[in-house]
Amino acid sequence: LESSSEDILSFDDDHSTIAGEDSESEDGSYREMELLDKSCHYLSSPLPLHPDNGGLSCWSKPDHQLFMVRSETYLANRVKAPSAPAPFPCRGVDVWITDNAERNISRHPSILGGRLSQEIGSGTFIVNFLLPFGNLVAYFSVPPLEDMPPNIAIVWEKFIHGDQQYRDGKLKLLPVVVDGPWIVRKAVGPGTSPAMLGRDLPLQYYFNQPSEARKGIYEVDVLISASRIARGILNVVKGHTKSLTIAFAFIIEAAEQAELPETVLCAFQVHSLNLENCPQLP
C-alpha cells in the first residue's frame, strides 16, 4: 500500500497505489517461565484487548488524530486535517490461521468468540482480509443512522445501497505504522495517503440489511492474495509482526461538500502479533 510522503496539512492527490542468567532471582526466573508457558498457548477469539496479555498479540483503539483525511475545505484547496473520532467502534479483531482463507466469514459460528449476533447497535460492519495464510477480521458496531454525524450518515447510506462499482470507488484503507522497524515503515508508507481498496484489490460484499429478526451484517472481503504488490508488502509486514504496532483506518471517500469533512468510519490497531499462537479456523 505504497504512499507518497505528505506533511500534516497537505496538498495532494489523496490516493496511493496498492505499499547474565545465573545472577537472576528465582522469582524472576519463575515469571519468565510462566510467560513462556503462556506464549505457547493459542490466542483467544477475539484477540485480547490491550493491555491484556502483557500488551502482546492484542488489539486496541488507535488515536483518531493519527489519520489525515479531507478537511471541510478540501474541494477548494485540497487541504487535509486529522480525523474526528470514528463513529463505528471496534468490537474486536480475529486472526485465524487456515490454508484456505474463508470468504463470507460472517457465516462462521466461531468468529468473534461466537458472539457476532450479540450486537447492541443496528448491525456490524466487518472487514475480512483474505491472506495467503489465513484471515484477519475486524468487527465494528454500526450505530443507528440517526445517531451518526450527518456527513457520515450520508456516505454510509450511499455506500450500503450502492452497487459494486460505486462501493469499489469509495472504500479507502489508511494504514499507519505506529511503532516498528524501518523496513516495514518503508513498505507500508508514511500513512498520509489512503489506498482506494477496490481499485487495486478485488472486493466482495456480503450485505444483509437489518430486519425484525436480526441485526444488519455488512461484510467486505479484501482479497489480498490477488495482488502481487499487496502480497509483497504483506511478506515484509509478516516477518516483523512481533515488533510491530500498526493501525488501520477505513474511510468512505467524501466527494461532495455535504460529505465533508471526511471522517474515519472505523479503525483498529494490532500490537506485537505472534502469528504462531493464532488459532486455527475451526
Short mmCIF file of C-alpha atoms in Angstrom, two decimals:
data_model
loop_
_atom_site.label_atom_id
_atom_site.label_comp_id
_atom_site.label_asym_id
_atom_site.label_seq_id
_atom_site.Cartn_x
_atom_site.Cartn_y
_atom_site.Cartn_z
CA LEU A 1 0.00 0.00 0.00
CA GLU A 2 2.55 2.49 -1.18
CA SER A 3 2.03 6.14 -0.36
CA SER A 4 3.72 9.37 -1.18
CA SER A 5 5.09 11.48 1.64
CA GLU A 6 2.95 14.39 2.89
CA ASP A 7 3.06 16.96 5.65
CA ILE A 8 0.45 17.24 8.40
CA LEU A 9 -1.62 19.67 6.33
CA SER A 10 -1.01 18.98 2.70
CA PHE A 11 -1.96 19.49 -0.89
CA ASP A 12 -2.16 16.07 -2.53
CA ASP A 13 -3.92 13.76 -4.96
CA ASP A 14 -5.32 11.81 -1.99
CA HIS A 15 -4.72 8.28 -3.28
CA SER A 16 -1.82 5.87 -3.26
CA THR A 17 -1.25 2.71 -5.24
CA ILE A 18 -1.69 -0.51 -3.64
CA ALA A 19 2.73 -0.05 -0.40
CA GLY A 20 23.51 -12.92 32.76
CA GLU A 21 21.01 -15.76 33.78
CA ASP A 22 22.94 -17.12 36.75
CA SER A 23 22.51 -13.90 38.69
CA GLU A 24 18.77 -13.71 38.04
CA SER A 25 16.49 -14.09 41.06
CA GLU A 26 14.33 -17.18 41.46
CA ASP A 27 11.18 -15.02 41.26
CA GLY A 28 12.37 -13.50 38.01
CA SER A 29 13.12 -16.92 36.55
CA TYR A 30 9.68 -18.16 37.56
CA ARG A 31 7.93 -15.19 35.92
CA GLU A 32 9.92 -15.69 32.74
CA MET A 33 8.98 -19.39 32.62
CA GLU A 34 5.35 -18.51 33.28
CA LEU A 35 5.28 -16.02 30.40
CA LEU A 36 6.98 -18.53 28.13
CA ASP A 37 4.43 -21.16 29.05
CA LYS A 38 1.56 -18.78 28.31
CA SER A 39 3.09 -17.83 24.96
CA CYS A 40 2.83 -21.47 23.84
CA HIS A 41 -0.96 -21.43 24.06
CA TYR A 42 -3.27 -20.38 21.27
CA LEU A 43 -4.71 -16.91 21.46
CA SER A 44 -8.38 -16.27 22.06
CA SER A 45 -11.13 -15.21 19.69
CA PRO A 46 -11.24 -12.31 19.51
CA LEU A 47 -7.66 -11.26 20.29
CA PRO A 48 -7.12 -9.83 23.79
CA LEU A 49 -7.83 -6.13 24.23
CA HIS A 50 -4.70 -4.10 25.03
CA PRO A 51 -3.09 -4.07 27.61
CA ASP A 52 -4.21 -7.64 28.35
CA ASN A 53 -1.80 -10.48 27.54
CA GLY A 54 1.09 -8.26 28.60
CA GLY A 55 0.40 -5.90 25.71
CA LEU A 56 1.38 -8.62 23.21
CA SER A 57 -0.71 -10.15 20.41
CA CYS A 58 -3.61 -7.86 21.20
CA TRP A 59 -5.66 -5.06 19.65
CA SER A 60 -6.68 -1.57 20.71
CA LYS A 61 -8.44 1.57 19.54
CA PRO A 62 -5.94 3.90 17.84
CA ASP A 63 -5.77 7.65 18.30
CA HIS A 64 -8.07 9.07 15.62
CA GLN A 65 -5.71 12.01 15.09
CA LEU A 66 -3.19 9.62 13.52
CA PHE A 67 -5.27 9.64 10.36
CA MET A 68 -5.18 12.51 7.87
CA VAL A 69 -8.42 12.97 5.94
CA ARG A 70 -10.05 15.52 3.64
CA SER A 71 -10.81 18.71 5.53
CA GLU A 72 -14.02 20.74 5.25
CA THR A 73 -12.33 22.96 2.65
CA TYR A 74 -10.76 20.12 0.66
CA LEU A 75 -12.73 20.72 -2.53
CA ALA A 76 -11.41 24.29 -2.64
CA ASN A 77 -7.81 23.88 -1.50
CA ARG A 78 -7.10 20.10 -1.15
CA VAL A 79 -6.05 20.53 2.47
CA LYS A 80 -6.14 17.56 4.83
CA ALA A 81 -6.56 17.54 8.62
CA PRO A 82 -6.66 14.96 11.43
CA SER A 83 -9.86 12.94 11.55
CA ALA A 84 -12.60 13.33 14.13
CA PRO A 85 -13.29 10.23 16.27
CA ALA A 86 -14.53 7.20 14.36
CA PRO A 87 -18.30 6.70 14.84
CA PHE A 88 -18.18 2.89 14.38
CA PRO A 89 -16.45 1.45 17.49
CA CYS A 90 -14.41 -1.72 17.11
CA ARG A 91 -15.97 -4.81 18.70
CA GLY A 92 -12.88 -6.98 18.30
CA VAL A 93 -10.26 -8.42 15.97
CA ASP A 94 -9.66 -12.03 14.94
CA VAL A 95 -6.63 -13.62 13.33
CA TRP A 96 -7.37 -17.11 12.04
CA ILE A 97 -4.80 -19.47 10.54
CA THR A 98 -6.00 -21.62 7.66
CA ASP A 99 -4.70 -22.94 4.35
CA ASN A 100 -7.80 -21.65 2.59
CA ALA A 101 -8.87 -18.19 3.71
CA GLU A 102 -12.59 -18.10 4.47
CA ARG A 103 -14.88 -15.98 2.32
CA ASN A 104 -18.12 -14.59 3.77
CA ILE A 105 -16.73 -15.32 7.20
CA SER A 106 -19.71 -13.75 8.97
CA ARG A 107 -21.49 -17.10 8.44
CA HIS A 108 -18.91 -18.94 10.56
CA PRO A 109 -20.14 -19.68 14.11
CA SER A 110 -16.72 -19.29 15.76
CA ILE A 111 -15.89 -15.71 14.80
CA LEU A 112 -15.73 -13.03 17.48
CA GLY A 113 -15.82 -15.76 20.10
CA GLY A 114 -19.24 -16.88 18.86
CA ARG A 115 -20.78 -13.54 19.84
CA LEU A 116 -21.28 -11.85 16.47
CA SER A 117 -25.06 -11.75 16.90
CA GLN A 118 -24.78 -10.07 20.32
CA GLU A 119 -24.79 -6.59 18.81
CA ILE A 120 -26.38 -3.69 20.67
CA GLY A 121 -26.34 -1.28 17.72
CA SER A 122 -28.15 -1.62 14.40
CA GLY A 123 -25.59 -4.05 12.95
CA THR A 124 -21.95 -4.98 12.44
CA PHE A 125 -19.54 -3.81 9.74
CA ILE A 126 -16.91 -6.49 9.06
CA VAL A 127 -13.68 -6.17 7.11
CA ASN A 128 -12.27 -9.59 6.26
CA PHE A 129 -8.74 -9.67 4.83
CA LEU A 130 -8.14 -12.93 2.96
CA LEU A 131 -4.42 -13.64 3.39
CA PRO A 132 -2.24 -16.42 1.96
CA PHE A 133 -2.10 -17.99 5.44
CA GLY A 134 -5.49 -17.12 6.93
CA ASN A 135 -7.95 -14.37 7.79
CA LEU A 136 -7.53 -11.04 9.56
CA VAL A 137 -11.00 -9.88 10.55
CA ALA A 138 -12.14 -6.69 12.26
CA TYR A 139 -15.66 -6.10 13.57
CA PHE A 140 -17.29 -2.71 14.12
CA SER A 141 -20.62 -1.70 15.66
CA VAL A 142 -22.91 0.23 13.33
CA PRO A 143 -24.88 2.87 15.24
CA PRO A 144 -28.43 3.81 14.22
CA LEU A 145 -28.44 6.18 11.26
CA GLU A 146 -29.94 8.99 13.33
CA ASP A 147 -27.05 8.77 15.82
CA MET A 148 -24.34 9.18 13.17
CA PRO A 149 -22.81 12.58 12.35
CA PRO A 150 -24.69 13.94 9.30
CA ASN A 151 -21.69 13.65 6.96
CA ILE A 152 -21.15 10.02 7.97
CA ALA A 153 -24.84 9.16 7.62
CA ILE A 154 -24.79 10.46 4.03
CA VAL A 155 -21.75 8.48 2.86
CA TRP A 156 -22.72 5.32 4.77
CA GLU A 157 -26.24 5.19 3.35
CA LYS A 158 -24.95 5.72 -0.19
CA PHE A 159 -22.31 3.03 0.36
CA ILE A 160 -24.60 0.27 1.63
CA HIS A 161 -27.18 0.92 -1.09
CA GLY A 162 -24.68 1.40 -3.92
CA ASP A 163 -23.70 -1.18 -6.49
CA GLN A 164 -20.33 -2.96 -6.75
CA GLN A 165 -18.76 -0.26 -8.90
CA TYR A 166 -19.85 2.52 -6.56
CA ARG A 167 -18.58 0.75 -3.44
CA ASP A 168 -15.27 -0.17 -5.11
CA GLY A 169 -14.69 3.52 -5.81
CA LYS A 170 -15.44 4.69 -2.27
CA LEU A 171 -13.86 2.47 0.41
CA LYS A 172 -10.34 3.55 1.39
CA LEU A 173 -7.76 1.98 3.69
CA LEU A 174 -5.20 4.08 5.55
CA PRO A 175 -2.55 2.04 7.40
CA VAL A 176 -0.18 3.78 9.84
CA VAL A 177 2.89 2.16 11.39
CA VAL A 178 2.80 3.41 14.99
CA ASP A 179 5.90 1.52 16.09
CA GLY A 180 8.05 -0.78 14.02
CA PRO A 181 11.27 -1.29 12.06
CA TRP A 182 12.30 0.95 9.21
CA ILE A 183 11.77 -1.73 6.56
CA VAL A 184 8.08 -2.02 7.47
CA ARG A 185 7.62 1.77 7.50
CA LYS A 186 9.20 1.87 4.05
CA ALA A 187 6.92 -0.87 2.70
CA VAL A 188 3.67 0.47 4.20
CA GLY A 189 4.41 4.14 3.57
CA PRO A 190 4.16 7.26 5.75
CA GLY A 191 0.45 6.81 6.49
CA THR A 192 -0.70 10.07 4.94
CA SER A 193 -2.30 8.93 1.68
CA PRO A 194 -5.00 6.22 1.68
CA ALA A 195 -5.40 3.39 -0.80
CA MET A 196 -8.67 3.05 -2.68
CA LEU A 197 -9.15 -0.66 -1.99
CA GLY A 198 -11.40 -1.54 -4.89
CA ARG A 199 -9.09 -0.03 -7.49
CA ASP A 200 -6.19 -2.31 -6.64
CA LEU A 201 -7.75 -5.37 -4.99
CA PRO A 202 -10.85 -7.47 -5.68
CA LEU A 203 -13.55 -6.78 -3.09
CA GLN A 204 -16.60 -8.87 -2.34
CA TYR A 205 -19.61 -7.60 -0.41
CA TYR A 206 -21.95 -9.68 1.74
CA PHE A 207 -24.55 -7.23 2.99
CA ASN A 208 -27.67 -8.27 4.88
CA GLN A 209 -29.91 -5.38 5.80
CA PRO A 210 -31.46 -5.41 9.30
CA SER A 211 -34.89 -6.91 9.83
CA GLU A 212 -37.20 -7.57 12.76
CA ALA A 213 -35.49 -10.90 13.27
CA ARG A 214 -31.82 -9.86 13.07
CA LYS A 215 -29.34 -7.00 13.02
CA GLY A 216 -27.61 -5.93 9.85
CA ILE A 217 -24.38 -7.56 8.68
CA TYR A 218 -22.15 -5.63 6.28
CA GLU A 219 -19.10 -7.71 5.36
CA VAL A 220 -16.38 -6.58 2.96
CA ASP A 221 -13.90 -9.24 1.86
CA VAL A 222 -10.50 -7.95 0.71
CA LEU A 223 -8.61 -10.46 -1.46
CA ILE A 224 -5.01 -9.60 -0.61
CA SER A 225 -3.69 -12.69 -2.38
CA ALA A 226 -4.92 -11.37 -5.73
CA SER A 227 -2.38 -8.53 -5.82
CA ARG A 228 1.35 -9.04 -6.30
CA ILE A 229 2.10 -5.66 -4.75
CA ALA A 230 -0.12 -6.31 -1.73
CA ARG A 231 1.44 -9.76 -1.24
CA GLY A 232 4.91 -8.22 -1.33
CA ILE A 233 4.00 -5.66 1.34
CA LEU A 234 2.35 -8.38 3.43
CA ASN A 235 5.50 -10.52 3.29
CA VAL A 236 7.53 -7.65 4.75
CA VAL A 237 4.96 -6.99 7.48
CA LYS A 238 4.55 -10.69 8.29
CA GLY A 239 8.26 -11.03 9.03
CA HIS A 240 8.14 -8.30 11.70
CA THR A 241 4.73 -8.65 13.37
CA LYS A 242 6.23 -9.42 16.79
CA SER A 243 7.92 -6.00 16.88
CA LEU A 244 5.15 -4.04 15.16
CA THR A 245 2.26 -1.84 16.20
CA ILE A 246 0.16 -0.95 13.18
CA ALA A 247 -3.14 0.91 12.91
CA PHE A 248 -5.74 0.56 10.16
CA ALA A 249 -8.44 3.09 9.33
CA PHE A 250 -11.32 2.66 6.90
CA ILE A 251 -12.78 5.71 5.20
CA ILE A 252 -15.68 6.17 2.80
CA GLU A 253 -14.50 8.86 0.43
CA ALA A 254 -16.20 12.24 0.69
CA ALA A 255 -16.62 13.81 -2.76
CA GLU A 256 -19.30 16.46 -2.12
CA GLN A 257 -19.39 19.40 0.25
CA ALA A 258 -22.21 17.90 2.31
CA GLU A 259 -20.00 14.85 2.97
CA LEU A 260 -17.08 16.90 4.33
CA PRO A 261 -15.10 16.94 6.48
CA GLU A 262 -14.13 13.36 5.75
CA THR A 263 -14.07 11.20 8.88
CA VAL A 264 -12.57 7.80 9.61
CA LEU A 265 -15.51 5.42 9.66
CA CYS A 266 -13.77 2.85 11.89
CA ALA A 267 -10.27 1.83 12.94
CA PHE A 268 -8.28 -0.71 14.90
CA GLN A 269 -4.69 -1.28 15.97
CA VAL A 270 -2.70 -4.51 16.41
CA HIS A 271 0.23 -4.87 18.83
CA SER A 272 3.19 -7.30 18.65
CA LEU A 273 1.31 -10.14 16.99
CA ASN A 274 2.74 -13.65 17.29
CA LEU A 275 1.23 -15.47 14.32
CA GLU A 276 2.43 -18.83 15.63
CA ASN A 277 -0.01 -18.51 18.53
CA CYS A 278 -3.05 -17.52 16.48
CA PRO A 279 -5.81 -20.13 16.46
CA GLN A 280 -6.69 -22.40 13.57
CA LEU A 281 -10.04 -21.64 11.97
CA PRO A 282 -12.37 -24.47 13.13
#
